[in-house]
Amino acid sequence: MKRPILPPTTAQTLQGPDERLLAGDIRALRKARGLTLAETGLKLGRSVGWVSQVERGLSTPSLSDIRALAELFGVPISLFFSHDVPQESERGVVVRAGRRRALGTNESGLVEELLSPDLGGSFEMVRSVFAPGAELKTEARRPTEEAGYVASGLFDIQISGVWHRLGEGDSFRFEGKPYRWRNPGSEPAVVIWVVSPPVY
């Protein structure tokens, strides 16, 4: 259900916390994928004005719009519906273990959860669980600075063609370099991954 276009001061008072987080997540995802408002509107079959209003929380996307956004950004639709918090004072500040949002991935053997309260801000923090034998076979490269901490298990990461074997307590960092990963162990590897700017 779409809201009428209202002057900013009036519209702001009608925004709930969930709507503000949804708007911020959509904006962050669009920017992370290097899309302009016009390109996003074209891909969705919507106007630039509509995309802008959604990103500012002045218009609420329908369920079909949210499905289209999830497909465009390559994330599960559930990412847009998991803003509930046990206490309002924790919204945007605290993420409880049982309320993490699952993130999408095309790589089998990798399960990720968002540890950051939302996709805004200058970085995101993700808990990545790599199944035994899971591997990123094709090099990836992102215009980001990334760091990781191995919470448990064995984790191999290749940065600029050089493999590094990491164990529990080890950490890494790189910026804008090609990378691959694999779990050479027989147990899941848990890595806390920080990415700046956010890419989900």
PDB file of C-alpha atoms in Angstrom:
ATOM      1  CA  MET A   1       0.000   0.000   0.000  1.00  0.00           C
ATOM      2  CA  LYS A   2       1.499   3.297  -1.110  1.00  0.00           C
ATOM      3  CA  ARG A   3       1.392   6.432   0.957  1.00  0.00           C
ATOM      4  CA  PRO A   4       0.432   9.824  -0.450  1.00  0.00           C
ATOM      5  CA  ILE A   5       3.304  12.169  -1.211  1.00  0.00           C
ATOM      6  CA  LEU A   6       3.566  14.504   1.739  1.00  0.00           C
ATOM      7  CA  PRO A   7       5.881  17.365   2.596  1.00  0.00           C
ATOM      8  CA  PRO A   8       9.039  15.964   4.235  1.00  0.00           C
ATOM      9  CA  THR A   9       8.221  17.233   7.717  1.00  0.00           C
ATOM     10  CA  THR A  10       4.781  15.610   7.679  1.00  0.00           C
ATOM     11  CA  ALA A  11       5.961  12.359   6.091  1.00  0.00           C
ATOM     12  CA  GLN A  12       8.773  11.999   8.580  1.00  0.00           C
ATOM     13  CA  THR A  13       6.316  11.836  11.456  1.00  0.00           C
ATOM     14  CA  LEU A  14       4.482   8.923   9.803  1.00  0.00           C
ATOM     15  CA  GLN A  15       7.548   6.734   9.427  1.00  0.00           C
ATOM     16  CA  GLY A  16       7.841   3.845  11.837  1.00  0.00           C
ATOM     17  CA  PRO A  17      11.231   2.418  12.833  1.00  0.00           C
ATOM     18  CA  ASP A  18      10.775  -0.624  10.580  1.00  0.00           C
ATOM     19  CA  GLU A  19      10.017   1.586   7.583  1.00  0.00           C
ATOM     20  CA  ARG A  20      13.124   3.708   8.208  1.00  0.00           C
ATOM     21  CA  LEU A  21      15.299   0.577   8.415  1.00  0.00           C
ATOM     22  CA  LEU A  22      13.715  -0.871   5.263  1.00  0.00           C
ATOM     23  CA  ALA A  23      14.306   2.398   3.406  1.00  0.00           C
ATOM     24  CA  GLY A  24      17.927   2.533   4.580  1.00  0.00           C
ATOM     25  CA  ASP A  25      18.546  -1.109   3.626  1.00  0.00           C
ATOM     26  CA  ILE A  26      17.193  -0.562   0.107  1.00  0.00           C
ATOM     27  CA  ARG A  27      19.358   2.527  -0.345  1.00  0.00           C
ATOM     28  CA  ALA A  28      22.465   0.725   0.983  1.00  0.00           C
ATOM     29  CA  LEU A  29      21.893  -2.297  -1.285  1.00  0.00           C
ATOM     30  CA  ARG A  30      21.419  -0.096  -4.354  1.00  0.00           C
ATOM     31  CA  LYS A  31      24.606   1.846  -3.653  1.00  0.00           C
ATOM     32  CA  ALA A  32      26.590  -1.329  -2.894  1.00  0.00           C
ATOM     33  CA  ARG A  33      25.686  -2.620  -6.351  1.00  0.00           C
ATOM     34  CA  GLY A  34      26.676   0.628  -8.028  1.00  0.00           C
ATOM     35  CA  LEU A  35      23.187   1.347  -9.348  1.00  0.00           C
ATOM     36  CA  THR A  36      21.769   4.824  -9.833  1.00  0.00           C
ATOM     37  CA  LEU A  37      18.179   5.678  -8.951  1.00  0.00           C
ATOM     38  CA  ALA A  38      17.400   5.769 -12.684  1.00  0.00           C
ATOM     39  CA  GLU A  39      18.961   2.351 -13.355  1.00  0.00           C
ATOM     40  CA  THR A  40      17.108   0.836 -10.413  1.00  0.00           C
ATOM     41  CA  GLY A  41      13.817   2.298 -11.567  1.00  0.00           C
ATOM     42  CA  LEU A  42      14.374   1.011 -15.093  1.00  0.00           C
ATOM     43  CA  LYS A  43      15.154  -2.520 -13.906  1.00  0.00           C
ATOM     44  CA  LEU A  44      12.069  -2.523 -11.662  1.00  0.00           C
ATOM     45  CA  GLY A  45       9.772  -0.865 -14.195  1.00  0.00           C
ATOM     46  CA  ARG A  46       9.265   2.016 -11.756  1.00  0.00           C
ATOM     47  CA  SER A  47       9.912   5.745 -11.882  1.00  0.00           C
ATOM     48  CA  VAL A  48      12.974   7.428 -10.420  1.00  0.00           C
ATOM     49  CA  GLY A  49      10.652   9.358  -8.133  1.00  0.00           C
ATOM     50  CA  TRP A  50       9.133   6.156  -6.745  1.00  0.00           C
ATOM     51  CA  VAL A  51      12.569   4.655  -5.988  1.00  0.00           C
ATOM     52  CA  SER A  52      13.630   7.907  -4.328  1.00  0.00           C
ATOM     53  CA  GLN A  53      10.487   8.001  -2.180  1.00  0.00           C
ATOM     54  CA  VAL A  54      10.982   4.367  -1.116  1.00  0.00           C
ATOM     55  CA  GLU A  55      14.596   5.085  -0.149  1.00  0.00           C
ATOM     56  CA  ARG A  56      13.487   8.080   1.926  1.00  0.00           C
ATOM     57  CA  GLY A  57      10.700   6.134   3.600  1.00  0.00           C
ATOM     58  CA  LEU A  58       7.992   8.320   2.014  1.00  0.00           C
ATOM     59  CA  SER A  59       6.473   5.411   0.092  1.00  0.00           C
ATOM     60  CA  THR A  60       6.163   1.811   1.271  1.00  0.00           C
ATOM     61  CA  PRO A  61       6.865  -0.852  -1.383  1.00  0.00           C
ATOM     62  CA  SER A  62       4.280  -3.588  -1.915  1.00  0.00           C
ATOM     63  CA  LEU A  63       5.134  -7.253  -1.396  1.00  0.00           C
ATOM     64  CA  SER A  64       5.616  -7.704  -5.150  1.00  0.00           C
ATOM     65  CA  ASP A  65       7.925  -4.658  -5.171  1.00  0.00           C
ATOM     66  CA  ILE A  66       9.945  -6.165  -2.309  1.00  0.00           C
ATOM     67  CA  ARG A  67      10.204  -9.461  -4.200  1.00  0.00           C
ATOM     68  CA  ALA A  68      11.497  -7.560  -7.240  1.00  0.00           C
ATOM     69  CA  LEU A  69      14.002  -5.649  -5.095  1.00  0.00           C
ATOM     70  CA  ALA A  70      15.252  -8.873  -3.490  1.00  0.00           C
ATOM     71  CA  GLU A  71      15.739 -10.427  -6.935  1.00  0.00           C
ATOM     72  CA  LEU A  72      17.484  -7.327  -8.279  1.00  0.00           C
ATOM     73  CA  PHE A  73      19.888  -7.156  -5.323  1.00  0.00           C
ATOM     74  CA  GLY A  74      20.398 -10.929  -5.053  1.00  0.00           C
ATOM     75  CA  VAL A  75      19.263 -11.215  -1.433  1.00  0.00           C
ATOM     76  CA  PRO A  76      16.580 -13.361   0.212  1.00  0.00           C
ATOM     77  CA  ILE A  77      13.242 -11.608   0.601  1.00  0.00           C
ATOM     78  CA  SER A  78      13.384 -12.406   4.335  1.00  0.00           C
ATOM     79  CA  LEU A  79      16.195  -9.841   4.669  1.00  0.00           C
ATOM     80  CA  PHE A  80      13.577  -7.104   4.348  1.00  0.00           C
ATOM     81  CA  PHE A  81      11.260  -8.503   7.037  1.00  0.00           C
ATOM     82  CA  SER A  82      13.532  -9.143  10.015  1.00  0.00           C
ATOM     83  CA  HIS A  83      13.698  -5.799  11.780  1.00  0.00           C
ATOM     84  CA  ASP A  84      11.834  -6.889  14.913  1.00  0.00           C
ATOM     85  CA  VAL A  85      13.565  -6.267  18.230  1.00  0.00           C
ATOM     86  CA  PRO A  86      12.564  -7.369  21.741  1.00  0.00           C
ATOM     87  CA  GLN A  87      12.936  -3.830  23.127  1.00  0.00           C
ATOM     88  CA  GLU A  88      12.520  -0.610  21.167  1.00  0.00           C
ATOM     89  CA  SER A  89      15.622   0.845  22.845  1.00  0.00           C
ATOM     90  CA  GLU A  90      17.704  -1.858  21.089  1.00  0.00           C
ATOM     91  CA  ARG A  91      16.550  -0.998  17.539  1.00  0.00           C
ATOM     92  CA  GLY A  92      19.502  -0.020  15.380  1.00  0.00           C
ATOM     93  CA  VAL A  93      21.906  -0.698  18.263  1.00  0.00           C
ATOM     94  CA  VAL A  94      21.748  -4.346  19.412  1.00  0.00           C
ATOM     95  CA  VAL A  95      21.314  -7.611  17.498  1.00  0.00           C
ATOM     96  CA  ARG A  96      20.287 -10.583  19.636  1.00  0.00           C
ATOM     97  CA  ALA A  97      21.700 -14.003  18.683  1.00  0.00           C
ATOM     98  CA  GLY A  98      18.283 -15.465  17.888  1.00  0.00           C
ATOM     99  CA  ARG A  99      17.234 -12.493  15.730  1.00  0.00           C
ATOM    100  CA  ARG A 100      20.042 -12.252  13.186  1.00  0.00           C
ATOM    101  CA  ARG A 101      19.018 -11.732   9.577  1.00  0.00           C
ATOM    102  CA  ALA A 102      20.095 -14.391   7.095  1.00  0.00           C
ATOM    103  CA  LEU A 103      21.964 -13.087   4.059  1.00  0.00           C
ATOM    104  CA  GLY A 104      21.875 -14.482   0.570  1.00  0.00           C
ATOM    105  CA  THR A 105      24.766 -16.120  -1.199  1.00  0.00           C
ATOM    106  CA  ASN A 106      25.257 -17.978  -4.440  1.00  0.00           C
ATOM    107  CA  GLU A 107      28.004 -20.125  -2.983  1.00  0.00           C
ATOM    108  CA  SER A 108      27.020 -23.530  -1.679  1.00  0.00           C
ATOM    109  CA  GLY A 109      28.378 -24.430   1.700  1.00  0.00           C
ATOM    110  CA  LEU A 110      28.245 -20.885   3.045  1.00  0.00           C
ATOM    111  CA  VAL A 111      25.670 -19.593   5.526  1.00  0.00           C
ATOM    112  CA  GLU A 112      25.829 -15.928   6.526  1.00  0.00           C
ATOM    113  CA  GLU A 113      24.049 -13.831   9.141  1.00  0.00           C
ATOM    114  CA  LEU A 114      24.096 -10.065   9.518  1.00  0.00           C
ATOM    115  CA  LEU A 115      25.569  -9.059  12.886  1.00  0.00           C
ATOM    116  CA  SER A 116      25.096  -5.339  12.223  1.00  0.00           C
ATOM    117  CA  PRO A 117      21.697  -3.893  13.180  1.00  0.00           C
ATOM    118  CA  ASP A 118      21.100  -2.700   9.603  1.00  0.00           C
ATOM    119  CA  LEU A 119      22.840  -2.117   6.279  1.00  0.00           C
ATOM    120  CA  GLY A 120      23.517   1.557   6.902  1.00  0.00           C
ATOM    121  CA  GLY A 121      26.722   2.991   8.243  1.00  0.00           C
ATOM    122  CA  SER A 122      30.239   2.753   6.866  1.00  0.00           C
ATOM    123  CA  PHE A 123      30.702  -0.999   7.417  1.00  0.00           C
ATOM    124  CA  GLU A 124      28.817  -4.237   7.960  1.00  0.00           C
ATOM    125  CA  MET A 125      29.659  -7.166  10.192  1.00  0.00           C
ATOM    126  CA  VAL A 126      28.722 -10.683   9.101  1.00  0.00           C
ATOM    127  CA  ARG A 127      28.983 -14.124  10.722  1.00  0.00           C
ATOM    128  CA  SER A 128      29.991 -16.572   7.998  1.00  0.00           C
ATOM    129  CA  VAL A 129      29.864 -20.337   8.509  1.00  0.00           C
ATOM    130  CA  PHE A 130      31.795 -22.325   5.884  1.00  0.00           C
ATOM    131  CA  ALA A 131      30.905 -26.014   5.605  1.00  0.00           C
ATOM    132  CA  PRO A 132      33.762 -28.574   5.454  1.00  0.00           C
ATOM    133  CA  GLY A 133      35.081 -28.679   1.898  1.00  0.00           C
ATOM    134  CA  ALA A 134      33.223 -25.509   0.825  1.00  0.00           C
ATOM    135  CA  GLU A 135      35.199 -23.403  -1.624  1.00  0.00           C
ATOM    136  CA  LEU A 136      34.922 -20.222  -3.662  1.00  0.00           C
ATOM    137  CA  LYS A 137      36.320 -21.569  -6.918  1.00  0.00           C
ATOM    138  CA  THR A 138      36.324 -18.341  -8.908  1.00  0.00           C
ATOM    139  CA  GLU A 139      38.222 -15.288  -7.686  1.00  0.00           C
ATOM    140  CA  ALA A 140      36.080 -12.440  -6.399  1.00  0.00           C
ATOM    141  CA  ARG A 141      37.052  -8.788  -6.174  1.00  0.00           C
ATOM    142  CA  ARG A 142      35.102  -5.981  -4.575  1.00  0.00           C
ATOM    143  CA  PRO A 143      35.789  -2.246  -4.177  1.00  0.00           C
ATOM    144  CA  THR A 144      35.858  -2.688  -0.410  1.00  0.00           C
ATOM    145  CA  GLU A 145      38.163  -3.003   2.571  1.00  0.00           C
ATOM    146  CA  GLU A 146      37.590  -6.324   4.336  1.00  0.00           C
ATOM    147  CA  ALA A 147      38.803  -7.945   7.511  1.00  0.00           C
ATOM    148  CA  GLY A 148      38.025 -11.230   9.186  1.00  0.00           C
ATOM    149  CA  TYR A 149      38.529 -13.096  12.438  1.00  0.00           C
ATOM    150  CA  VAL A 150      38.426 -16.895  12.565  1.00  0.00           C
ATOM    151  CA  ALA A 151      36.251 -17.778  15.557  1.00  0.00           C
ATOM    152  CA  SER A 152      36.592 -21.540  15.048  1.00  0.00           C
ATOM    153  CA  GLY A 153      37.798 -24.141  12.567  1.00  0.00           C
ATOM    154  CA  LEU A 154      40.351 -23.972   9.754  1.00  0.00           C
ATOM    155  CA  PHE A 155      40.004 -21.349   7.037  1.00  0.00           C
ATOM    156  CA  ASP A 156      42.125 -20.812   3.919  1.00  0.00           C
ATOM    157  CA  ILE A 157      42.011 -17.464   2.134  1.00  0.00           C
ATOM    158  CA  GLN A 158      43.827 -16.591  -1.066  1.00  0.00           C
ATOM    159  CA  ILE A 159      44.602 -12.884  -1.449  1.00  0.00           C
ATOM    160  CA  SER A 160      46.225 -11.690  -4.679  1.00  0.00           C
ATOM    161  CA  GLY A 161      47.174 -15.264  -5.592  1.00  0.00           C
ATOM    162  CA  VAL A 162      48.762 -16.173  -2.227  1.00  0.00           C
ATOM    163  CA  TRP A 163      47.061 -18.760   0.018  1.00  0.00           C
ATOM    164  CA  HIS A 164      47.052 -18.277   3.789  1.00  0.00           C
ATOM    165  CA  ARG A 165      45.938 -20.990   6.233  1.00  0.00           C
ATOM    166  CA  LEU A 166      44.246 -19.548   9.305  1.00  0.00           C
ATOM    167  CA  GLY A 167      43.095 -21.210  12.507  1.00  0.00           C
ATOM    168  CA  GLU A 168      41.036 -20.197  15.499  1.00  0.00           C
ATOM    169  CA  GLY A 169      42.052 -16.739  16.708  1.00  0.00           C
ATOM    170  CA  ASP A 170      43.808 -15.727  13.466  1.00  0.00           C
ATOM    171  CA  SER A 171      42.681 -12.711  11.448  1.00  0.00           C
ATOM    172  CA  PHE A 172      43.218 -11.034   8.072  1.00  0.00           C
ATOM    173  CA  ARG A 173      42.638  -7.799   6.168  1.00  0.00           C
ATOM    174  CA  PHE A 174      42.785  -6.717   2.518  1.00  0.00           C
ATOM    175  CA  GLU A 175      41.466  -3.944   0.303  1.00  0.00           C
ATOM    176  CA  GLY A 176      40.248  -4.171  -3.288  1.00  0.00           C
ATOM    177  CA  LYS A 177      42.282  -7.313  -3.997  1.00  0.00           C
ATOM    178  CA  PRO A 178      41.149 -10.532  -5.692  1.00  0.00           C
ATOM    179  CA  TYR A 179      40.396 -13.287  -3.194  1.00  0.00           C
ATOM    180  CA  ARG A 180      39.162 -16.851  -2.842  1.00  0.00           C
ATOM    181  CA  TRP A 181      38.402 -18.981   0.197  1.00  0.00           C
ATOM    182  CA  ARG A 182      38.017 -22.614   1.221  1.00  0.00           C
ATOM    183  CA  ASN A 183      37.446 -24.700   4.327  1.00  0.00           C
ATOM    184  CA  PRO A 184      40.103 -27.438   4.300  1.00  0.00           C
ATOM    185  CA  GLY A 185      38.974 -28.906   7.616  1.00  0.00           C
ATOM    186  CA  SER A 186      36.452 -31.534   8.675  1.00  0.00           C
ATOM    187  CA  GLU A 187      34.482 -29.096  10.844  1.00  0.00           C
ATOM    188  CA  PRO A 188      32.613 -25.895   9.937  1.00  0.00           C
ATOM    189  CA  ALA A 189      34.758 -22.766   9.949  1.00  0.00           C
ATOM    190  CA  VAL A 190      33.186 -19.703  11.564  1.00  0.00           C
ATOM    191  CA  VAL A 191      34.562 -16.342  10.433  1.00  0.00           C
ATOM    192  CA  ILE A 192      33.443 -12.913  11.623  1.00  0.00           C
ATOM    193  CA  TRP A 193      33.764 -10.785   8.496  1.00  0.00           C
ATOM    194  CA  VAL A 194      33.781  -6.965   8.371  1.00  0.00           C
ATOM    195  CA  VAL A 195      33.217  -5.184   5.048  1.00  0.00           C
ATOM    196  CA  SER A 196      33.457  -1.460   4.311  1.00  0.00           C
ATOM    197  CA  PRO A 197      31.378  -0.115   2.694  1.00  0.00           C
ATOM    198  CA  PRO A 198      28.519  -2.613   3.169  1.00  0.00           C
ATOM    199  CA  VAL A 199      27.831  -4.872   0.187  1.00  0.00           C
ATOM    200  CA  TYR A 200      24.624  -6.653   1.241  1.00  0.00           C
TER     201      TYR A 200
END
